[in-house]
Coordinates of C-alpha atoms and ligand atoms in Angstrom, one line a residue:
X1 CA 0.0 0.0 0.0
X2 CA 1.3 3.4 -0.9
X3 CA 0.6 6.2 1.4
X4 CA -1.8 8.8 0.0
X5 CA 0.5 11.6 -1.3
X6 CA 0.4 14.9 0.5
X7 CA 2.0 16.6 -2.4
X8 CA 1.6 16.0 -6.2
X9 CA 3.8 17.5 -8.8
X10 CA 2.1 17.9 -12.2
X11 CA 4.6 18.0 -15.0
X12 CA 3.4 18.6 -18.6
X13 CA 6.0 17.3 -21.1
X14 CA 6.1 17.9 -24.8
X15 CA 9.2 16.4 -26.5
X16 CA 11.2 16.7 -23.3
X17 CA 13.1 13.4 -23.5
X18 CA 16.5 15.0 -23.4
X19 CA 15.9 16.9 -20.2
X20 CA 13.7 14.6 -18.1
X21 CA 16.5 12.6 -16.4
X22 CA 18.1 15.8 -15.0
X23 CA 14.7 17.2 -14.2
X24 CA 13.7 14.2 -12.1
X25 CA 17.2 14.1 -10.5
X26 CA 16.6 17.6 -9.1
X27 CA 12.8 17.3 -8.5
X28 CA 13.2 13.9 -6.8
X29 CA 15.8 15.3 -4.5
X30 CA 13.6 18.3 -3.7
X31 CA 10.8 15.9 -2.8
X32 CA 13.0 13.8 -0.7
X33 CA 14.1 16.9 1.2
X34 CA 10.5 17.6 2.0
X35 CA 10.0 14.3 3.7
X36 CA 6.3 14.1 2.7
X37 CA 4.6 11.3 0.9
X38 CA 4.7 12.7 -2.7
X39 CA 4.0 11.7 -6.2
X40 CA 4.8 13.2 -9.6
X41 CA 2.2 13.0 -12.4
X42 CA 4.0 13.4 -15.7
X43 CA 1.7 14.2 -18.6
X44 CA 3.1 13.2 -21.9
X45 CA 1.4 15.7 -24.2
X46 CA 1.6 13.6 -27.4
X47 CA 5.3 13.9 -27.6
X48 CA 6.9 12.7 -30.8
X49 CA 10.3 11.9 -29.3
X50 CA 11.2 9.3 -26.6
X51 CA 9.5 11.2 -23.8
X52 CA 7.1 8.4 -23.0
X53 CA 9.9 5.8 -23.0
X54 CA 12.0 7.9 -20.7
X55 CA 9.0 8.5 -18.3
X56 CA 8.1 4.8 -18.3
X57 CA 11.7 4.0 -17.3
X58 CA 11.5 6.5 -14.5
X59 CA 8.2 5.0 -13.3
X60 CA 9.8 1.6 -13.3
X61 CA 12.5 2.8 -11.0
X62 CA 10.6 5.2 -8.7
X63 CA 7.2 4.3 -7.3
X64 CA 6.4 8.1 -7.0
X65 CA 6.4 8.6 -10.7
X66 CA 3.1 8.3 -12.5
X67 CA 2.6 8.9 -16.2
X68 CA -0.4 9.9 -18.2
X69 CA 0.1 9.8 -21.9
X70 CA -2.3 11.7 -24.1
X71 CA -3.3 10.5 -27.5
X72 CA -1.9 13.6 -29.3
X73 CA -0.6 17.1 -28.5
X74 CA -3.4 19.0 -26.7
X75 CA -1.3 21.9 -25.5
X76 CA 0.1 22.7 -22.1
X77 CA -3.2 24.1 -20.7
X78 CA -5.0 20.8 -21.4
X79 CA -2.1 18.7 -20.3
X80 CA -2.2 20.5 -17.0
X81 CA -5.9 19.7 -16.7
X82 CA -5.2 16.1 -17.3
X83 CA -2.5 16.2 -14.7
X84 CA -4.9 17.8 -12.1
X85 CA -7.4 15.1 -12.8
X86 CA -4.9 12.4 -12.1
X87 CA -3.1 14.0 -9.1
X88 CA -4.3 12.8 -5.7
X89 CA -2.2 14.9 -3.3
X90 CA -3.6 17.3 -0.7
X91 CA -1.6 19.9 -2.5
X92 CA -0.7 20.1 -6.2
X93 CA 2.1 21.9 -7.8
X94 CA 2.3 22.3 -11.6
X95 CA 5.9 22.6 -12.7
X96 CA 7.6 22.8 -16.1
X97 CA 9.8 19.9 -17.2
X98 CA 12.6 22.2 -18.5
X99 CA 13.9 23.2 -15.0
X100 CA 12.9 26.8 -15.6
X101 CA 10.9 26.4 -12.4
X102 CA 13.4 25.5 -9.7
X103 CA 12.2 22.4 -7.8
X104 CA 14.1 23.6 -4.7
X105 CA 11.4 26.2 -4.3
X106 CA 9.0 23.5 -3.2
X107 CA 10.1 23.7 0.4
X108 CA 9.1 27.4 0.5
X109 CA 5.8 26.7 -1.2
X110 CA 5.0 23.9 1.2
X111 CA 6.0 26.1 4.2
X112 CA 3.5 28.8 3.1
X113 CA 0.8 26.2 2.6
X114 CA 1.4 24.8 6.1
X115 CA 0.9 28.4 7.4
X116 CA -2.7 28.2 6.1
X117 CA -2.6 29.6 2.5
X118 CA -4.6 27.8 -0.1
X119 CA -2.6 29.1 -3.1
X120 CA 1.1 29.9 -3.1
X121 CA 2.1 31.5 -6.3
X122 CA 5.8 31.4 -7.4
X123 CA 6.4 34.7 -9.0
X124 CA 9.3 35.0 -11.4
X125 CA 11.5 37.9 -10.5
X126 CA 12.4 38.9 -14.0
X127 CA 12.2 37.4 -17.4
X128 CA 15.8 37.8 -18.3
X129 CA 16.0 34.4 -20.1
X130 CA 13.2 35.3 -22.5
X131 CA 14.0 37.0 -25.8
X132 CA 13.4 40.8 -25.6
X133 CA 10.6 40.8 -28.1
X134 CA 8.7 38.1 -26.3
X135 CA 9.2 40.0 -23.0
X136 CA 7.8 43.2 -24.4
X137 CA 4.9 41.4 -26.0
X138 CA 4.1 39.5 -22.9
X139 CA 4.2 42.7 -20.8
X140 CA 1.9 44.5 -23.2
X141 CA -0.5 41.5 -23.2
X142 CA -0.4 41.4 -19.4
X143 CA -1.4 45.0 -19.2
X144 CA -4.1 44.6 -21.7
X145 CA -5.4 41.5 -19.9
X146 CA -5.5 43.2 -16.5
X147 CA -7.5 46.1 -18.1
X148 CA -10.1 44.0 -19.8
X149 CA -10.6 41.1 -17.5
X150 CA -12.6 41.2 -14.3
X151 CA -10.0 39.3 -12.4
X152 CA -6.5 40.7 -11.6
X153 CA -3.6 38.5 -12.5
X154 CA -0.3 39.4 -10.6
X155 CA 2.5 40.2 -13.0
X156 CA 5.1 37.4 -13.2
X157 CA 2.6 34.7 -12.1
X158 CA 2.6 31.5 -14.2
X159 CA 1.6 28.0 -13.7
X160 CA 4.3 27.4 -11.0
X161 CA 2.3 27.5 -7.8
X162 CA 1.0 25.3 -5.0
X163 CA -2.7 24.7 -4.8
X164 CA -4.5 23.0 -1.9
X165 CA -7.0 20.3 -2.7
X166 CA -10.1 22.6 -2.6
X167 CA -8.5 24.9 -5.2
X168 CA -7.7 21.9 -7.4
X169 CA -11.3 20.7 -7.2
X170 CA -12.6 24.2 -8.0
X171 CA -10.4 24.2 -11.2
X172 CA -11.5 20.7 -12.1
X173 CA -15.1 21.8 -11.8
X174 CA -14.7 24.4 -14.5
X175 CA -15.9 22.6 -17.6
X176 CA -14.6 25.0 -20.2
X177 CA -12.8 23.5 -23.1
X178 CA -10.8 26.6 -23.9
X179 CA -8.6 26.8 -20.8
X180 CA -6.7 30.0 -20.1
X181 CA -5.2 28.8 -16.9
X182 CA -3.9 32.1 -15.7
X183 CA -7.4 33.6 -15.8
X184 CA -8.9 30.5 -14.3
X185 CA -6.5 30.5 -11.4
X186 CA -7.4 34.1 -10.7
X187 CA -11.1 33.4 -11.1
X188 CA -11.3 30.7 -8.4
X189 CA -9.7 33.0 -5.8
X190 CA -8.9 31.5 -2.4
X191 CA -6.4 32.7 0.2
X192 CA -3.3 33.5 -1.9
X193 CA 0.2 34.5 -1.2
X194 CA 3.5 34.6 -3.2
X195 CA 7.1 33.6 -3.1
X196 CA 9.6 34.8 -5.6
X197 CA 12.1 32.9 -7.7
X198 CA 14.6 33.5 -10.6
X199 CA 13.9 31.9 -13.9
X200 CA 16.6 29.7 -15.2
X201 CA 17.6 29.0 -18.7
X202 CA 15.8 26.1 -20.3
X203 CA 17.8 23.0 -19.4
X204 CA 17.4 21.3 -22.8
X205 CA 15.8 22.1 -26.2
X206 CA 13.9 25.2 -27.2
X207 CA 10.7 26.8 -26.0
X208 CA 7.6 24.8 -27.2
X209 CA 5.8 28.1 -27.7
X210 CA 6.2 29.7 -31.1
X211 CA 4.7 33.1 -32.0
X212 CA 1.5 31.6 -33.4
X213 CA 0.9 29.4 -30.3
X214 CA 1.5 32.5 -28.0
X215 CA -0.9 34.6 -30.1
X216 CA -3.6 32.0 -29.8
X217 CA -3.1 31.8 -26.1
X218 CA -3.4 35.5 -25.7
X219 CA -6.6 35.6 -27.8
X220 CA -8.1 32.8 -25.8
X221 CA -7.2 34.7 -22.6
X222 CA -8.9 37.9 -23.6
X223 CA -12.0 36.3 -25.2
X224 CA -12.6 33.8 -22.4
X225 CA -12.3 36.3 -19.7
X226 CA -13.7 39.5 -21.1
X227 CA -16.6 40.5 -23.4
X228 CA -15.1 44.0 -23.8
X229 CA -14.2 43.4 -27.5
X230 CA -17.8 42.5 -28.2
X231 CA -19.1 45.6 -26.4
X232 CA -16.4 47.7 -28.1
X233 CA -17.6 46.6 -31.5
X234 CA -21.2 47.4 -30.8
X235 CA -20.3 50.8 -29.4
X236 CA -18.1 51.5 -32.4
X237 CA -21.0 50.3 -34.7
X238 CA -23.5 52.6 -32.9
X239 CA -21.1 55.5 -33.1
X240 CA -20.5 55.2 -36.8
X241 CA -24.2 54.7 -37.5
X242 CA -24.9 58.0 -35.7
X243 CA -22.3 59.8 -37.7
X244 CA -23.6 58.2 -40.9
X245 CA -27.1 59.3 -40.1
X246 CA -26.0 62.9 -39.4
X247 CA -24.0 63.0 -42.6
X248 CA -26.9 61.5 -44.6
X249 CA -29.3 64.2 -43.2
X250 CA -26.9 66.9 -44.1
X251 CA -26.5 65.5 -47.6
X252 CA -30.3 65.5 -48.1
X253 CA -30.7 69.1 -46.9
X254 CA -27.8 70.2 -49.0
X255 CA -29.3 68.5 -52.1
X256 CA -32.7 70.2 -51.5
X257 CA -31.1 73.6 -51.0
X258 CA -28.5 73.5 -53.7
X259 CA -29.6 70.8 -56.1
X260 CA -27.7 67.6 -57.0
X261 CA -24.1 67.7 -57.9
X262 CA -22.2 64.6 -59.2
X263 CA -18.9 65.3 -57.4
X264 CA -18.9 63.6 -54.0
X265 CA -17.6 60.3 -55.4
X266 CA -14.6 60.5 -53.1
X267 CA -16.4 61.2 -49.9
X268 CA -18.9 58.4 -50.8
X269 CA -16.1 56.0 -51.4
X270 CA -14.4 56.9 -48.2
X271 CA -17.5 56.4 -46.1
X272 CA -18.4 53.1 -47.8
X273 CA -14.9 51.7 -47.4
X274 CA -14.6 52.8 -43.8
X275 CA -18.0 51.5 -42.8
X276 CA -17.2 48.2 -44.6
X277 CA -14.0 47.9 -42.6
X278 CA -15.7 48.5 -39.3
X279 CA -18.4 46.0 -40.2
X280 CA -15.8 43.3 -41.1
X281 CA -13.9 44.0 -37.9
X282 CA -17.0 43.7 -35.8
X283 CA -18.0 40.5 -37.6
X284 CA -14.5 39.2 -36.9
X285 CA -14.9 39.9 -33.2
X286 CA -18.2 38.2 -33.1
X287 CA -16.7 35.3 -35.0
X288 CA -13.9 34.9 -32.4
X289 CA -16.6 34.5 -29.7
X290 CA -18.9 32.4 -31.9
X291 CA -16.1 29.9 -32.7
X292 CA -15.4 29.5 -29.0
X293 CA -19.0 29.1 -28.2
X294 CA -19.2 26.4 -30.8
X295 CA -16.2 24.6 -29.3
X296 CA -17.8 24.7 -25.9
X297 CA -21.2 23.5 -26.9
X298 CA -19.7 20.5 -28.7
X299 CA -18.7 19.5 -25.1
X300 CA -16.1 17.1 -26.3
X301 CA -13.8 15.6 -23.6
X302 CA -10.9 17.9 -22.8
X303 CA -8.3 15.3 -23.7
X304 CA -7.9 11.6 -24.6
X305 CA -5.6 9.3 -22.6
X306 CA -3.7 6.8 -24.6
X307 CA -1.9 5.0 -21.7
X308 CA -1.3 5.4 -18.0
X309 CA 1.8 4.1 -16.2
X310 CA 2.4 3.7 -12.5
X311 CA -1.1 4.4 -11.2
X312 CA -2.9 2.0 -8.8
X313 CA -5.2 -0.3 -10.8
X314 CA -8.4 1.3 -9.4
X315 CA -7.6 4.6 -11.0
X316 CA -9.5 5.3 -14.2
X317 CA -12.0 7.6 -15.8
Ligands
UDP1 N1 4.3 21.8 -23.0 C1 3.3 20.9 -23.2 N2 2.6 20.9 -24.3 C2 2.8 21.8 -25.3 C3 3.8 22.8 -25.1 C4 4.5 22.8 -23.9 O1 3.1 20.0 -22.3 O2 2.1 21.8 -26.3 C5 5.1 21.8 -21.7 C6 6.6 21.7 -21.9 O3 7.1 20.4 -22.1 C7 7.2 22.3 -20.7 C8 6.1 23.3 -20.3 O4 4.9 22.9 -21.0 O5 7.3 21.4 -19.6 C9 6.5 24.8 -20.7 O6 6.8 24.8 -22.0 P1 8.0 25.7 -22.6 O7 9.2 25.6 -21.7 O8 8.2 25.4 -24.0 O9 7.3 27.1 -22.5 P2 8.0 28.5 -22.0 O10 8.9 28.2 -20.8 O11 8.8 29.0 -23.2 O12 6.8 29.4 -21.7
MG2 MG1 10.2 26.8 -20.5

């Protein structure tokens, strides 16, 4: 019989084969140092390299290692959800597999949890390891997100944090398919505190987040936590309709007083093109929401599990 873990790590892995051994060497030591019954739930997010083989080998050697392998790449947010579903600890800590989140911080996180906090966020002190362009874009996005969303997200907060069981259950009860975790963490609330840490260079390989993936994430974030863009497009629409009405009235009066004149093609063209542009923009905004509504109403399962390794036989869903 294994003791019920007090602490679960959740580690999303996408093509991390080259770095996993050194990750587990450090994370395993950090868990040993805590002296708590612990487990690590690795989620293989449809990796195309030897990640699953490496993880299975780890699981064969260390009973604390559990592996959930997804049927394809679902993205980190969904991989995290799968990990939360499979973690049984009283507290759960999502942590990156690339050692950018120092496992040694666990002792501080656990200490704050013991003091009675439900959420302990590990805030990154600075983003010196990120390329400048990404840093600027991410700052801009963060500012925008804080403006438009109803829930504040502390700057520097990522997925690296400790969450007590009730927090995990609250997150698991959120059924949305489009998961912007940063917003969801903030939305559930709970008694929250922070500790700080320095980000390290990625231990192996490159960031799994290209520009397109980041853009999609940002858009998901704004659209799932704010309807401001929708409201903005209707306000814009109303504004232009009013202006158009006034301009139309003025044109009619001028024609009555001065007779018709053919020139005016330019102004007509400008107005038509401008309004066309605004309409397309608004349609686009509506489309962004509609597409997400469609994804949600289909109510597909969030992820599909291909295999599980290292779990007690009664686990399953
Ligand atoms: N990751 C994942 N699925 C993906 C992309 C990333 O599970 O589709 C994992 C990845 O293996 C790593 C963590 O998410 O453990 C963070 O990814 P990465 O280091 O590429 O992101 P960054 O640190 O650049 O934000
Ligand atoms: Mg990283």
